[in-house]
mmCIF file of C-alpha atoms in Angstrom:
data_model
loop_
_atom_site.group_PDB
_atom_site.id
_atom_site.type_symbol
_atom_site.label_atom_id
_atom_site.label_comp_id
_atom_site.label_asym_id
_atom_site.label_seq_id
_atom_site.Cartn_x
_atom_site.Cartn_y
_atom_site.Cartn_z
ATOM 1 C CA UNK A 1 161.201 58.642 130.363
ATOM 2 C CA UNK A 2 162.745 61.580 132.218
ATOM 3 C CA UNK A 3 164.944 62.452 129.257
ATOM 4 C CA UNK A 4 161.829 62.590 127.086
ATOM 5 C CA UNK A 5 160.037 64.775 129.667
ATOM 6 C CA UNK A 6 163.057 67.029 129.766
ATOM 7 C CA UNK A 7 162.507 68.010 126.166
ATOM 8 C CA UNK A 8 159.280 69.855 127.033
ATOM 9 C CA UNK A 9 161.138 72.515 129.006
ATOM 10 C CA UNK A 10 162.591 74.596 126.190
ATOM 11 C CA UNK A 11 159.717 74.381 123.717
ATOM 12 C CA UNK A 12 158.634 77.930 124.457
ATOM 13 C CA UNK A 13 162.101 79.203 123.588
ATOM 14 C CA UNK A 14 162.450 77.304 120.345
ATOM 15 C CA UNK A 15 160.407 79.568 118.086
ATOM 16 C CA UNK A 16 163.340 81.805 117.216
ATOM 17 C CA UNK A 17 165.724 81.456 114.290
ATOM 18 C CA UNK A 18 169.282 80.366 115.060
ATOM 19 C CA UNK A 19 171.834 83.105 115.736
ATOM 20 C CA UNK A 20 175.542 83.121 115.091
ATOM 21 C CA UNK A 21 177.327 80.487 117.160
ATOM 22 C CA UNK A 22 179.126 83.072 119.340
ATOM 23 C CA UNK A 23 175.979 84.975 120.362
ATOM 24 C CA UNK A 24 173.400 83.771 122.851
ATOM 25 C CA UNK A 25 169.804 84.341 121.807
ATOM 26 C CA UNK A 26 168.264 87.137 123.934
ATOM 27 C CA UNK A 27 165.301 84.927 124.907
ATOM 28 C CA UNK A 28 167.626 82.180 126.097
ATOM 29 C CA UNK A 29 169.777 84.723 127.952
ATOM 30 C CA UNK A 30 166.687 86.169 129.665
ATOM 31 C CA UNK A 31 165.598 82.695 130.750
ATOM 32 C CA UNK A 32 169.151 81.931 131.862
ATOM 33 C CA UNK A 33 169.233 85.118 133.956
ATOM 34 C CA UNK A 34 165.962 84.177 135.702
ATOM 35 C CA UNK A 35 167.576 80.928 136.792
ATOM 36 C CA UNK A 36 171.014 82.354 137.705
ATOM 37 C CA UNK A 37 169.934 83.586 141.123
ATOM 38 C CA UNK A 38 173.469 84.298 142.383
ATOM 39 C CA UNK A 39 174.245 86.238 139.160
ATOM 40 C CA UNK A 40 177.642 84.625 138.615
ATOM 41 C CA UNK A 41 177.043 83.873 134.936
ATOM 42 C CA UNK A 42 176.665 80.118 135.427
ATOM 43 C CA UNK A 43 173.852 77.806 136.482
ATOM 44 C CA UNK A 44 174.481 75.430 139.351
ATOM 45 C CA UNK A 45 172.585 72.215 139.918
ATOM 46 C CA UNK A 46 170.812 73.874 142.879
ATOM 47 C CA UNK A 47 169.670 76.814 140.724
ATOM 48 C CA UNK A 48 168.278 74.472 138.061
ATOM 49 C CA UNK A 49 166.585 72.317 140.729
ATOM 50 C CA UNK A 50 164.928 75.419 142.206
ATOM 51 C CA UNK A 51 163.769 76.712 138.804
ATOM 52 C CA UNK A 52 162.232 73.413 137.735
ATOM 53 C CA UNK A 53 160.578 72.988 141.138
ATOM 54 C CA UNK A 54 158.753 76.311 140.566
ATOM 55 C CA UNK A 55 157.354 75.210 137.199
ATOM 56 C CA UNK A 56 153.657 74.622 136.764
ATOM 57 C CA UNK A 57 152.332 71.636 134.869
ATOM 58 C CA UNK A 58 148.939 72.629 133.566
ATOM 59 C CA UNK A 59 147.001 73.852 136.572
ATOM 60 C CA UNK A 60 149.151 72.078 139.164
ATOM 61 C CA UNK A 61 152.703 72.152 140.461
ATOM 62 C CA UNK A 62 155.082 69.495 139.220
ATOM 63 C CA UNK A 63 155.557 66.685 141.767
ATOM 64 C CA UNK A 64 158.821 67.207 143.678
ATOM 65 C CA UNK A 65 160.373 63.867 142.705
ATOM 66 C CA UNK A 66 159.659 64.373 139.019
ATOM 67 C CA UNK A 67 160.963 67.955 139.148
ATOM 68 C CA UNK A 68 164.216 66.764 140.712
ATOM 69 C CA UNK A 69 164.654 64.024 138.100
ATOM 70 C CA UNK A 70 163.913 66.362 135.183
ATOM 71 C CA UNK A 71 166.241 69.042 136.572
ATOM 72 C CA UNK A 72 169.011 66.466 136.988
ATOM 73 C CA UNK A 73 168.607 65.135 133.466
ATOM 74 C CA UNK A 74 168.495 68.675 132.042
ATOM 75 C CA UNK A 75 171.589 69.742 133.977
ATOM 76 C CA UNK A 76 173.611 66.657 133.063
ATOM 77 C CA UNK A 77 172.737 67.081 129.392
ATOM 78 C CA UNK A 78 173.349 70.846 129.306
ATOM 79 C CA UNK A 79 176.709 70.666 131.142
ATOM 80 C CA UNK A 80 178.566 69.735 127.958
ATOM 81 C CA UNK A 81 182.074 70.146 129.391
ATOM 82 C CA UNK A 82 181.163 68.393 132.680
ATOM 83 C CA UNK A 83 182.549 71.154 134.892
ATOM 84 C CA UNK A 84 179.563 71.139 137.246
ATOM 85 C CA UNK A 85 178.015 74.338 135.929
ATOM 86 C CA UNK A 86 176.087 75.465 132.837
ATOM 87 C CA UNK A 87 177.069 78.539 130.845
ATOM 88 C CA UNK A 88 174.688 80.496 128.612
ATOM 89 C CA UNK A 89 176.416 78.974 125.569
ATOM 90 C CA UNK A 90 175.898 75.436 126.925
ATOM 91 C CA UNK A 91 172.236 76.184 127.579
ATOM 92 C CA UNK A 92 171.836 77.521 124.051
ATOM 93 C CA UNK A 93 173.641 74.456 122.683
ATOM 94 C CA UNK A 94 171.126 72.166 124.368
ATOM 95 C CA UNK A 95 168.194 74.192 123.092
ATOM 96 C CA UNK A 96 169.624 74.240 119.566
ATOM 97 C CA UNK A 97 170.014 70.463 119.650
ATOM 98 C CA UNK A 98 166.415 70.107 120.771
ATOM 99 C CA UNK A 99 165.251 72.603 118.166
ATOM 100 C CA UNK A 100 167.062 70.672 115.464
ATOM 101 C CA UNK A 101 165.330 67.516 116.602
ATOM 102 C CA UNK A 102 161.861 69.091 116.442
ATOM 103 C CA UNK A 103 162.339 71.327 113.393
ATOM 104 C CA UNK A 104 161.223 68.615 110.993
ATOM 105 C CA UNK A 105 161.117 70.857 107.910
ATOM 106 C CA UNK A 106 164.528 72.413 108.786
ATOM 107 C CA UNK A 107 163.418 76.035 108.325
ATOM 108 C CA UNK A 108 165.037 77.219 111.572
ATOM 109 C CA UNK A 109 161.726 77.750 113.377
ATOM 110 C CA UNK A 110 159.552 75.405 115.448
ATOM 111 C CA UNK A 111 156.023 75.905 114.104
ATOM 112 C CA UNK A 112 152.876 75.264 116.123
ATOM 113 C CA UNK A 113 152.399 71.995 114.239
ATOM 114 C CA UNK A 114 155.979 70.943 114.997
ATOM 115 C CA UNK A 115 155.465 71.885 118.656
ATOM 116 C CA UNK A 116 152.297 69.797 118.786
ATOM 117 C CA UNK A 117 154.099 66.844 117.185
ATOM 118 C CA UNK A 118 156.980 67.178 119.669
ATOM 119 C CA UNK A 119 154.581 67.340 122.591
ATOM 120 C CA UNK A 120 152.671 64.315 121.291
ATOM 121 C CA UNK A 121 155.930 62.381 120.966
ATOM 122 C CA UNK A 122 156.987 63.279 124.510
ATOM 123 C CA UNK A 123 153.590 62.474 125.972
ATOM 124 C CA UNK A 124 153.203 59.325 123.906
ATOM 125 C CA UNK A 125 150.221 60.795 122.106
ATOM 126 C CA UNK A 126 148.076 60.988 125.256
ATOM 127 C CA UNK A 127 146.201 64.272 125.527
ATOM 128 C CA UNK A 128 148.516 66.001 123.105
ATOM 129 C CA UNK A 129 147.237 69.034 121.318
ATOM 130 C CA UNK A 130 148.715 72.241 119.997
ATOM 131 C CA UNK A 131 150.936 74.024 122.469
ATOM 132 C CA UNK A 132 149.918 77.657 123.005
ATOM 133 C CA UNK A 133 152.257 80.597 122.644
#
């Protein structure tokens, strides 16, 4: 359940074509920098926990327990080399994997219809509609 909820987090960043493997997409880097509060070039578990805790869900704040679980699942998935921190490249790798999963027509872009389908899949079809930009 939490792994499925986790996949909602990067949907806003997925509407960009893939870049060369050695370059981090500027939108992903900007989001990374917002989370990297100590500016050391890596995300710690505490930084990810704090970022997810600040997220809104609709008109309300995400419940603390759910935020912690989602942040933990996101961090564990993103930390590909299991060194206890997430680099910009690891973050982009996770987002690319998610984008690949949701880009059903394989054109390199998540369309509004593909976003809506992804959201419906994550939410189990309940209350799912097109995701705004």
